[in-house]
Amino acid sequence: MAVLPLTAVSLGVSTAQAATPNASPRVALPNTVNPAVAHSEKKGDVPAAQQISVSVSLKLRDTDALDRFLTAVTTPGAPEYGHYLTPEQFTARFGPTQAAVDQVRTYLAQQGLTVSDVSANRQVVNARGTAAQVSQAFGTHESAYLDPQLQRAFFANDAAASIPSDLASVVQGVSGLDNHAVRKNRLATPNSVTPNTASASPSGMAPAQYTGAYNLNKTGADGTGTTVALWEFDGYQSSNLTTYDSQYGLSGPAVSTVSVDGANYDSAPGQGQGEVELDSEIVRGAAPKATQLVYEAPNSDQGEIDMANKIVTDNRVSVVSISWGSCEPDTTAASMTAVDNAFKQAAAQGISIFSASGDDGSRDCTRSTSGSGVKAVDFPASSPHQTGVGGTNLKVSSGNAYSSESAWSTAGGGVSTVFAKPSWQTGTGVSGTMRTVPDVSSNADPQSGFAIYTAGAWQVYGGTSAAAPLWSGYAAQFNQKAKAAGQAVLGEASPRLYSVANGSGYGSTFHDVTTGANQDFSAKAGYDQVTGWGSPVADALTTALLGGGTTPPSGGCTAAQLVANGGFESGTASPWTASSGVVSNSSSEAAHSGSWKAWLDGYGSAHTDTLSQTVSIPAGCASAKLTFWLHVDTAETGSTAYDKLTVQANSTTLATYSNVDAAAGYVQRTLDLTSFAGQTVTVKFTGTEDSSLQTSFVIDDVALNVG
């Protein structure tokens, strides 16, 4: 594997750092010492004046509600299903507050650190200062070390960081106190081929072979209208990608680079160039018309965290492909949690993430500090909010059809020591209380490797870094099909893939890989910790995920409930747009269910309140019924309609209610929206009250059921 070198630090002993923090009570931040410290030789102090950059990660808010939302948004039939949030909505509901950011900024400035930037979602505050200032701010000491396993110098904090107790409620962790961690690509070459041995003509698997074997050529999609992010710590040359496209007759939007923290390797790509070009070329082969954005970041904890947050706040992509990682025992849990929090936002926004599971089997630290004696899995593949992709050896017939498949002997897989098993990870072969890896797999064995054009010549490459972009290309295909069917994008893929795998159609939607093993786990029927559920039968899997045939029942309509937060129990209006104070848990007007409802008007003076939400009704739906519970409470008398509630779909008025419809309690109302099938519709409630005598229009448990 190619490893990006980190700059060696001075090993000379310096003037002592100011290591005594302020006298105010402090709280230790767990998991902030790099595990390599325990295995390395201490060489002295880091010079007190040496500049160090740190990332302070802030805690998300209302995490229980966030977990409920992430479950609901991928559960067919749930009110929130497919109703993803914008970055602004996510930050408003679950992100750190501006007050928390200001509190952290103030503290860092008091310690002499310079805040360089704050992520747009307020999850990360980046700062820079001298080693002495950093030590003062975080109550630790920076020392120079030598890693004897890697023969690499690095700096690190000797003990856990700490912060003043008044910051403990808002700070998740701090990264950048060491520069040991480095992400490695998951790229492998055949045993018979010396790495970087180039050829003038391609050998290895061509796009027609892997798209044929996995039925990617039978979905009727090519990625048109979708965008995929490639997660990279190195660069590429556009000319190599063009040569690949020309060789295989592929065409699509030009690949472009998005710089993170000033990184842009494209003018002089390093040892990871083959990885970047592999990722791009496999996505191109699977989904040629998809737009590709190559996010390039510094290879550091801070770079990884900032890249994750930039991708979700940019919100330009629906799929992310990750082929770089580090073994869990060699990475601080604080940094992994910071990245996983950004992945939670990705899931809430409907972004699918596929990560390579690693190329060292169930001993992912084989080529790093912790060594081959440790059972370990790779991060980010172990995150519960992305899909870990394992590796197989694929055999293809002469007609480019699927022949057979077995587990690749060094495909990453096993049990996380950091993340608990998510609720969706169930099924035959799934056991224990911790997250297991991988979730799915595809061809990765370099002996059945891919033809890749890189650095001016043809190579044969494998590795789970080939499997992750293949699945990412499939997700781009699916998102194109879903849009055409009026459905939501794939979003967090694992819950939906596990649902299909646990159903009666498993055998027709996945190739269940049952032979082969890595060091500690064997492939077997159903789920296993080498190949997950197996590789895709892309056309059948797409049909299952869309909920029917290529032309689903009811002419392309899957039965679903489309309104999100219809009971207002999130305690906020989002994703509704509402007048101030409309979403309320006031005891003056009872909710139909739960504690929250939408209360329009009731002021006894001239006033107008509105409540609206935009939904897309799939084409071909034979039925679309809007239902809601309405309680009209009024001080008006007689049969004259003074105060009115109007219900509209776009500019069409569906119904009007007034003070004349007052009742002692709630009455369920049903309105027909079937004529809007195939359209995006804004459902709007407008309450208008005249200058005297109040009328309250109280709305709860809104639903729009289609089928």
XYZ file of C-alpha atoms in Angstrom, residues 52-592:
541
model
C 0.280 22.872 15.858
C -3.211 22.865 14.332
C -6.091 21.340 16.304
C -9.736 20.580 15.610
C -12.184 20.924 18.463
C -15.299 18.863 17.714
C -18.586 19.950 19.253
C -21.374 17.672 20.389
C -24.561 17.222 18.392
C -27.813 18.156 20.106
C -30.898 16.044 20.814
C -29.139 12.856 19.709
C -32.019 10.607 20.756
C -34.346 12.478 18.394
C -31.674 12.348 15.700
C -31.373 8.576 16.036
C -35.151 8.251 15.775
C -35.173 10.410 12.668
C -32.366 8.433 11.001
C -34.349 5.245 11.580
C -37.592 6.715 10.310
C -36.153 8.375 7.204
C -35.077 4.942 5.852
C -38.180 3.025 6.984
C -40.922 2.665 4.341
C -44.269 3.664 5.786
C -42.802 5.977 8.430
C -43.988 9.596 8.140
C -40.396 10.777 7.684
C -39.487 8.155 5.064
C -37.465 9.746 2.272
C -37.971 13.251 3.654
C -34.340 14.220 4.001
C -33.102 17.415 5.597
C -31.118 20.258 4.120
C -27.817 21.153 5.832
C -29.523 24.199 7.315
C -32.370 22.110 8.719
C -29.966 19.570 10.180
C -27.897 22.251 11.879
C -30.984 24.017 13.223
C -32.347 20.803 14.747
C -29.296 18.802 15.721
C -26.127 20.823 15.217
C -24.176 22.666 17.918
C -25.558 26.090 18.717
C -23.831 29.316 17.772
C -23.547 30.008 21.490
C -21.539 26.785 21.900
C -19.230 27.801 19.057
C -18.749 31.245 20.585
C -17.963 29.701 23.965
C -15.252 27.488 22.443
C -13.841 30.323 20.340
C -13.593 32.569 23.371
C -11.738 29.936 25.370
C -9.273 29.190 22.580
C -8.566 32.892 22.115
C -7.979 33.281 25.842
C -5.309 30.581 25.561
C -3.571 32.465 22.754
C -4.771 30.194 19.941
C -5.948 31.616 16.632
C -9.238 30.235 15.329
C -8.726 29.641 11.618
C -12.243 28.588 10.692
C -15.494 27.023 11.875
C -17.294 24.423 9.769
C -20.533 25.641 8.222
C -22.496 23.129 10.309
C -20.799 24.379 13.498
C -19.482 20.892 14.322
C -15.767 21.763 14.179
C -13.699 24.723 15.376
C -10.172 24.698 13.905
C -7.417 26.600 15.648
C -3.655 27.011 15.533
C -0.998 27.955 18.039
C 2.353 27.021 19.489
C 2.962 23.726 21.253
C 3.143 25.675 24.501
C -0.249 27.297 23.881
C -1.840 24.017 22.825
C -0.465 22.295 25.932
C -1.813 25.102 28.089
C -5.242 25.009 26.459
C -5.702 21.246 26.713
C -3.817 20.461 29.897
C -1.369 18.032 28.353
C 2.215 17.896 27.080
C 3.495 17.481 23.528
C 6.442 15.105 23.074
C 8.453 13.803 20.147
C 8.266 10.056 19.500
C 9.675 7.451 17.161
C 7.394 4.625 15.995
C 9.725 1.591 15.791
C 7.257 -0.400 13.661
C 6.999 2.267 10.970
C 10.356 3.944 11.642
C 8.638 7.283 11.566
C 8.981 10.295 13.823
C 5.826 11.954 15.107
C 4.595 14.196 17.884
C 1.816 13.407 20.320
C 0.250 14.411 23.599
C 1.471 12.219 26.466
C -1.847 12.048 28.311
C -5.527 12.690 27.735
C -6.509 16.227 26.873
C -8.683 18.142 29.304
C -10.900 21.196 29.136
C -12.557 23.478 31.683
C -15.658 21.874 33.132
C -17.917 24.589 31.710
C -16.991 23.415 28.177
C -17.672 19.737 28.860
C -21.322 19.957 27.836
C -20.490 21.216 24.343
C -17.081 19.737 23.411
C -17.010 16.224 21.916
C -13.249 15.903 21.575
C -10.065 17.378 20.180
C -7.939 16.113 17.290
C -4.565 17.219 15.982
C -2.674 16.825 19.254
C -0.668 14.174 17.402
C 0.326 13.677 13.765
C 0.780 9.912 13.877
C -2.453 8.808 12.224
C -2.276 8.465 8.449
C -4.955 7.123 6.131
C -3.820 4.351 3.801
C -5.391 3.513 0.499
C -6.950 0.084 0.010
C -5.274 -0.736 -3.294
C -3.619 -4.076 -4.107
C -1.748 -5.580 -7.062
C -1.578 -9.243 -8.122
C 1.043 -11.408 -6.428
C 2.660 -11.992 -9.793
C 2.937 -8.282 -10.546
C 5.477 -5.935 -9.037
C 3.724 -2.759 -7.862
C 3.921 0.011 -10.456
C 4.825 -2.473 -13.211
C 3.130 -0.788 -16.136
C 1.825 -2.053 -19.474
C 1.143 -0.334 -22.767
C -2.170 -2.164 -23.239
C -4.914 -3.054 -20.767
C -5.250 -6.395 -19.040
C -7.529 -7.182 -16.164
C -11.258 -6.724 -15.844
C -12.901 -4.199 -18.163
C -16.143 -2.312 -17.469
C -18.176 -4.607 -19.716
C -17.133 -7.562 -17.571
C -18.027 -6.236 -14.133
C -21.148 -4.403 -15.286
C -22.222 -7.593 -17.047
C -21.474 -9.888 -14.114
C -23.339 -7.727 -11.611
C -26.173 -6.786 -14.033
C -25.251 -3.136 -13.794
C -25.862 -3.091 -17.545
C -29.474 -4.179 -17.044
C -30.796 -1.452 -14.770
C -31.540 0.995 -17.562
C -29.477 3.660 -15.781
C -26.080 5.254 -16.345
C -25.896 7.785 -13.496
C -27.346 10.702 -15.451
C -28.244 13.589 -13.146
C -26.373 12.219 -10.122
C -23.154 13.367 -8.419
C -20.576 11.212 -6.626
C -17.874 12.483 -4.246
C -14.517 10.716 -4.198
C -12.855 10.976 -0.754
C -9.131 11.379 -1.423
C -5.778 12.231 0.176
C -3.887 12.510 -3.095
C -4.435 13.740 -6.653
C -4.923 12.629 -10.248
C -4.155 13.642 -13.809
C -7.127 14.273 -16.045
C -5.270 12.868 -19.038
C -5.183 9.415 -17.441
C -8.933 9.456 -16.887
C -9.480 10.560 -20.481
C -7.345 7.684 -21.777
C -9.399 5.198 -19.742
C -12.656 6.630 -21.080
C -11.382 6.523 -24.647
C -10.211 2.904 -24.337
C -13.648 1.725 -23.253
C -15.875 4.144 -25.155
C -17.119 5.914 -22.042
C -18.278 9.508 -21.877
C -19.603 11.666 -19.099
C -19.100 14.954 -17.252
C -15.485 15.973 -16.689
C -14.080 15.181 -13.253
C -13.350 18.205 -11.061
C -11.491 18.792 -7.796
C -12.793 20.297 -4.554
C -9.996 21.435 -2.252
C -10.257 20.929 1.513
C -7.996 22.956 3.823
C -6.012 24.139 0.825
C -5.040 20.657 -0.380
C -4.770 20.162 -4.136
C -2.410 17.437 -5.246
C -3.265 17.431 -8.952
C -0.230 19.398 -10.126
C 2.074 16.746 -8.630
C 0.190 13.615 -7.513
C 1.979 11.404 -4.995
C 2.075 7.702 -4.219
C -1.702 7.614 -3.878
C -2.331 8.698 -7.484
C -3.218 5.149 -8.508
C -5.895 5.057 -5.816
C -7.558 8.266 -6.957
C -7.549 7.226 -10.593
C -8.801 3.738 -9.733
C -11.730 5.229 -7.797
C -12.657 7.563 -10.614
C -12.348 4.966 -13.366
C -14.435 2.327 -11.562
C -17.208 4.863 -10.882
C -16.998 5.893 -14.546
C -17.309 2.286 -15.656
C -20.334 1.633 -13.436
C -22.107 4.998 -13.861
C -20.491 6.801 -16.813
C -22.845 9.796 -16.849
C -22.514 10.610 -13.143
C -20.710 13.805 -12.220
C -17.609 13.178 -10.103
C -16.217 15.614 -7.526
C -12.800 14.674 -6.143
C -12.542 16.050 -2.604
C -8.844 16.318 -1.685
C -7.736 16.884 1.906
C -4.514 16.778 3.938
C -3.796 13.252 5.199
C -4.390 13.963 8.888
C -7.082 13.690 11.529
C -8.009 17.308 10.920
C -8.031 16.817 7.154
C -10.355 13.829 7.396
C -12.739 15.566 9.800
C -12.835 18.726 7.688
C -13.432 16.747 4.498
C -16.390 14.913 6.046
C -17.965 18.163 7.190
C -17.308 19.988 3.926
C -18.993 17.235 1.903
C -22.158 17.325 3.997
C -22.364 21.107 4.218
C -21.659 21.538 0.494
C -24.527 19.062 -0.088
C -23.593 18.699 -3.770
C -23.534 14.896 -3.923
C -25.826 11.970 -3.189
C -23.045 9.342 -2.977
C -19.578 9.278 -1.383
C -16.928 6.677 -2.241
C -14.148 6.110 0.335
C -11.091 3.960 -0.364
C -8.809 5.220 2.419
C -8.829 4.211 6.057
C -6.938 3.308 9.202
C -7.320 0.426 11.614
C -9.424 1.259 14.654
C -6.743 0.513 17.293
C -4.354 3.000 15.672
C -6.877 5.851 15.567
C -8.248 7.954 18.416
C -11.896 7.330 19.098
C -12.354 11.094 19.442
C -11.427 11.586 15.783
C -13.586 8.670 14.633
C -16.575 10.060 16.536
C -16.101 13.470 14.934
C -16.174 11.898 11.453
C -19.131 9.697 12.366
C -21.104 12.752 13.497
C -20.659 14.196 10.010
C -21.789 10.838 8.605
C -24.950 11.142 10.706
C -25.616 14.426 8.948
C -24.980 12.733 5.603
C -27.577 10.088 6.477
C -30.087 12.763 7.487
C -29.523 14.528 4.156
C -29.906 11.367 2.059
C -26.224 10.905 1.165
C -25.012 7.312 0.694
C -21.450 6.494 1.794
C -19.543 3.356 0.764
C -16.174 2.600 2.406
C -13.533 -0.028 1.645
C -13.243 -2.576 4.473
C -9.467 -2.969 4.155
C -6.999 -5.368 2.548
C -5.441 -7.051 5.598
C -8.314 -9.353 6.462
C -9.484 -9.475 10.066
C -6.049 -8.151 11.176
C -6.376 -4.634 9.788
C -3.372 -3.291 11.754
C -0.974 -5.777 10.106
C 1.071 -3.053 8.441
C 0.772 -0.469 11.179
C 1.672 0.108 14.806
C -0.631 -2.343 16.582
C 0.535 -5.210 14.389
C -0.852 -8.446 12.978
C -1.579 -10.011 16.360
C -4.613 -7.801 16.877
C -8.052 -8.541 15.460
C -9.181 -5.210 14.065
C -11.436 -3.579 11.486
C -10.962 -0.501 9.355
C -12.439 2.944 9.866
C -14.450 4.578 8.256
C -15.861 1.177 7.172
C -16.776 0.483 10.817
C -18.930 3.606 11.137
C -22.609 2.663 11.616
C -23.667 5.483 9.287
C -22.086 4.260 6.072
C -21.865 0.946 4.203
C -18.674 -1.107 4.586
C -17.674 -2.922 1.396
C -15.679 -6.166 1.531
C -13.880 -8.064 -1.203
C -14.325 -11.148 -3.363
C -12.709 -12.993 -6.238
C -15.103 -12.784 -9.179
C -15.074 -15.120 -12.152
C -16.826 -13.952 -15.306
C -17.893 -16.079 -18.265
C -16.785 -15.425 -21.823
C -20.091 -13.642 -22.372
C -19.466 -11.250 -19.466
C -22.009 -13.051 -17.304
C -21.597 -13.939 -13.640
C -19.868 -17.290 -13.206
C -18.833 -17.690 -9.560
C -17.506 -15.758 -6.604
C -15.524 -16.539 -3.448
C -14.235 -14.478 -0.547
C -10.900 -12.754 -1.070
C -8.503 -14.149 1.548
C -7.355 -10.742 2.781
C -10.667 -8.880 2.552
C -11.208 -6.730 5.631
C -13.861 -7.805 8.082
C -14.563 -8.446 11.735
C -15.925 -6.721 14.819
C -15.594 -3.066 15.798
C -14.275 -2.227 19.250
C -15.591 1.340 19.010
C -19.140 1.302 17.615
C -22.133 -0.615 18.935
C -24.213 -2.705 16.565
C -26.827 -0.461 14.916
C -30.482 -1.466 15.124
C -30.673 -2.280 11.408
C -27.806 -4.791 11.532
C -29.832 -7.977 11.859
C -30.245 -11.271 10.046
C -28.817 -14.742 9.618
C -25.163 -14.682 10.615
C -25.343 -11.347 12.493
C -24.556 -11.691 16.193
C -23.010 -9.884 19.141
C -23.483 -6.369 20.466
C -20.852 -4.510 18.424
C -20.891 -3.324 14.824
C -19.608 -5.943 12.383
C -17.938 -5.305 9.031
C -18.510 -5.477 6.058
C -22.108 -5.005 4.959
C -21.757 -5.980 1.281
C -18.921 -6.841 -1.107
C -17.802 -7.092 -4.708
C -14.721 -7.998 -6.717
C -11.465 -6.947 -5.010
C -8.938 -9.779 -5.304
C -6.064 -8.438 -7.429
C -5.862 -11.887 -9.059
C -9.214 -10.999 -10.624
C -8.276 -7.314 -10.707
C -9.337 -4.385 -12.835
C -7.639 -2.749 -15.787
C -6.767 0.768 -14.637
C -4.924 3.511 -16.497
C -2.756 5.514 -14.120
C 0.433 7.564 -14.231
C 0.605 7.143 -17.989
C 0.302 3.361 -18.266
C -2.025 0.391 -17.692
C -1.995 -1.449 -14.361
C -3.970 -4.332 -12.848
C -5.361 -3.185 -9.505
C -7.589 -4.778 -6.926
C -8.335 -4.164 -3.265
C -11.505 -3.218 -1.478
C -10.749 0.254 -2.835
C -12.094 -1.121 -6.124
C -15.177 -2.599 -4.450
C -16.270 0.644 -2.760
C -16.438 2.754 -5.957
C -18.238 -0.078 -7.759
C -21.013 0.036 -5.155
C -20.931 3.846 -5.299
C -21.480 3.652 -9.046
C -24.427 1.339 -8.422
C -25.904 3.846 -5.941
C -25.635 6.565 -8.602
C -27.554 4.315 -10.979
C -30.211 3.678 -8.340
C -30.639 7.377 -7.556
C -31.267 8.075 -11.233
C -33.957 5.361 -11.311
C -35.503 6.553 -8.051
C -35.818 10.112 -9.336
C -37.528 8.873 -12.498
C -39.979 6.934 -10.327
C -40.722 9.937 -8.130
C -39.004 8.330 -5.170
C -36.328 9.466 -2.761
C -32.631 8.734 -3.258
C -31.055 5.687 -1.617
C -29.706 7.686 1.312
C -28.109 5.698 4.118
C -27.877 2.443 2.229
C -27.268 -0.165 4.910
C -30.699 -0.139 6.602
C -32.390 -0.562 3.226
C -29.936 -3.209 1.994
C -30.330 -5.234 5.200
C -34.105 -5.007 4.856
C -33.928 -6.502 1.355
C -31.366 -9.116 2.416
C -33.603 -10.240 5.291
C -36.567 -10.616 2.951
C -37.739 -13.448 0.753
C -35.990 -11.975 -2.285
C -32.452 -12.220 -0.901
C -31.393 -14.979 -3.283
C -32.402 -12.985 -6.345
C -31.015 -9.586 -5.282
C -27.576 -10.569 -3.941
C -24.940 -13.115 -4.905
C -24.520 -14.914 -1.568
C -20.795 -15.709 -1.349
C -20.355 -18.895 0.689
C -16.752 -20.006 0.080
C -13.408 -18.590 1.187
C -12.230 -16.871 4.369
C -9.973 -14.225 5.854
C -7.766 -14.971 8.890
C -10.546 -15.288 11.459
C -13.870 -15.494 9.615
C -15.310 -17.718 6.892
C -17.818 -16.929 4.199
C -21.106 -18.757 4.732
C -24.757 -18.688 3.796
C -26.345 -15.342 4.610
C -24.328 -12.638 6.288
C -20.648 -13.128 7.158
C -17.721 -10.967 8.280
C -15.794 -11.373 5.033
C -18.347 -10.598 2.307
C -21.319 -9.197 4.241
C -24.503 -10.082 2.364
C -22.541 -10.520 -0.860
C -22.383 -8.727 -4.197
C -25.214 -7.048 -6.114
C -27.606 -8.398 -8.695
C -28.105 -4.789 -9.677
C -31.323 -4.910 -11.680
C -33.177 -7.121 -9.182
C -31.822 -5.157 -6.229
C -33.000 -1.901 -7.782
C -36.449 -3.381 -8.322
C -36.614 -4.525 -4.701
C -35.450 -1.181 -3.325
C -38.002 0.646 -5.462
C -40.662 -1.655 -4.104
C -41.810 -3.424 -7.263
C -41.055 -4.356 -10.836
C -39.291 -2.248 -13.413
C -42.734 -0.725 -13.775
C -43.906 -0.855 -10.147
C -47.503 -1.622 -9.180
C -50.032 1.141 -9.714
C -48.074 2.380 -12.708
C -44.922 3.346 -10.798
C -46.287 4.137 -7.346
C -45.108 2.491 -4.163
C -47.507 2.760 -1.240
C -46.075 5.297 1.186
C -46.846 8.135 3.572
C -45.159 11.303 2.308
C -45.549 13.998 4.970
C -42.648 14.404 7.396
C -43.123 15.475 11.016
C -46.875 15.268 10.523
C -47.460 15.058 14.280
C -45.025 17.932 14.995
C -43.491 15.843 17.779
C -39.967 16.911 16.852
C -40.848 20.109 18.683
C -39.869 22.184 15.664
C -41.631 23.073 12.436
C -38.997 21.560 10.118
C -39.512 20.436 7.415
C -42.710 22.466 7.551
C -42.569 26.196 6.918
C -44.696 27.900 9.529
C -45.511 31.285 11.024
C -43.839 32.053 14.323
C -45.380 30.176 17.247
C -47.625 27.934 15.142
C -45.938 24.686 16.209
C -46.790 24.563 19.897
C -47.072 22.325 22.943
C -49.150 24.840 24.897
C -51.633 23.202 27.239
C -54.270 25.794 26.271
C -55.118 23.691 23.215
C -54.637 19.925 23.475
C -52.866 17.940 20.766
C -54.743 15.159 19.017
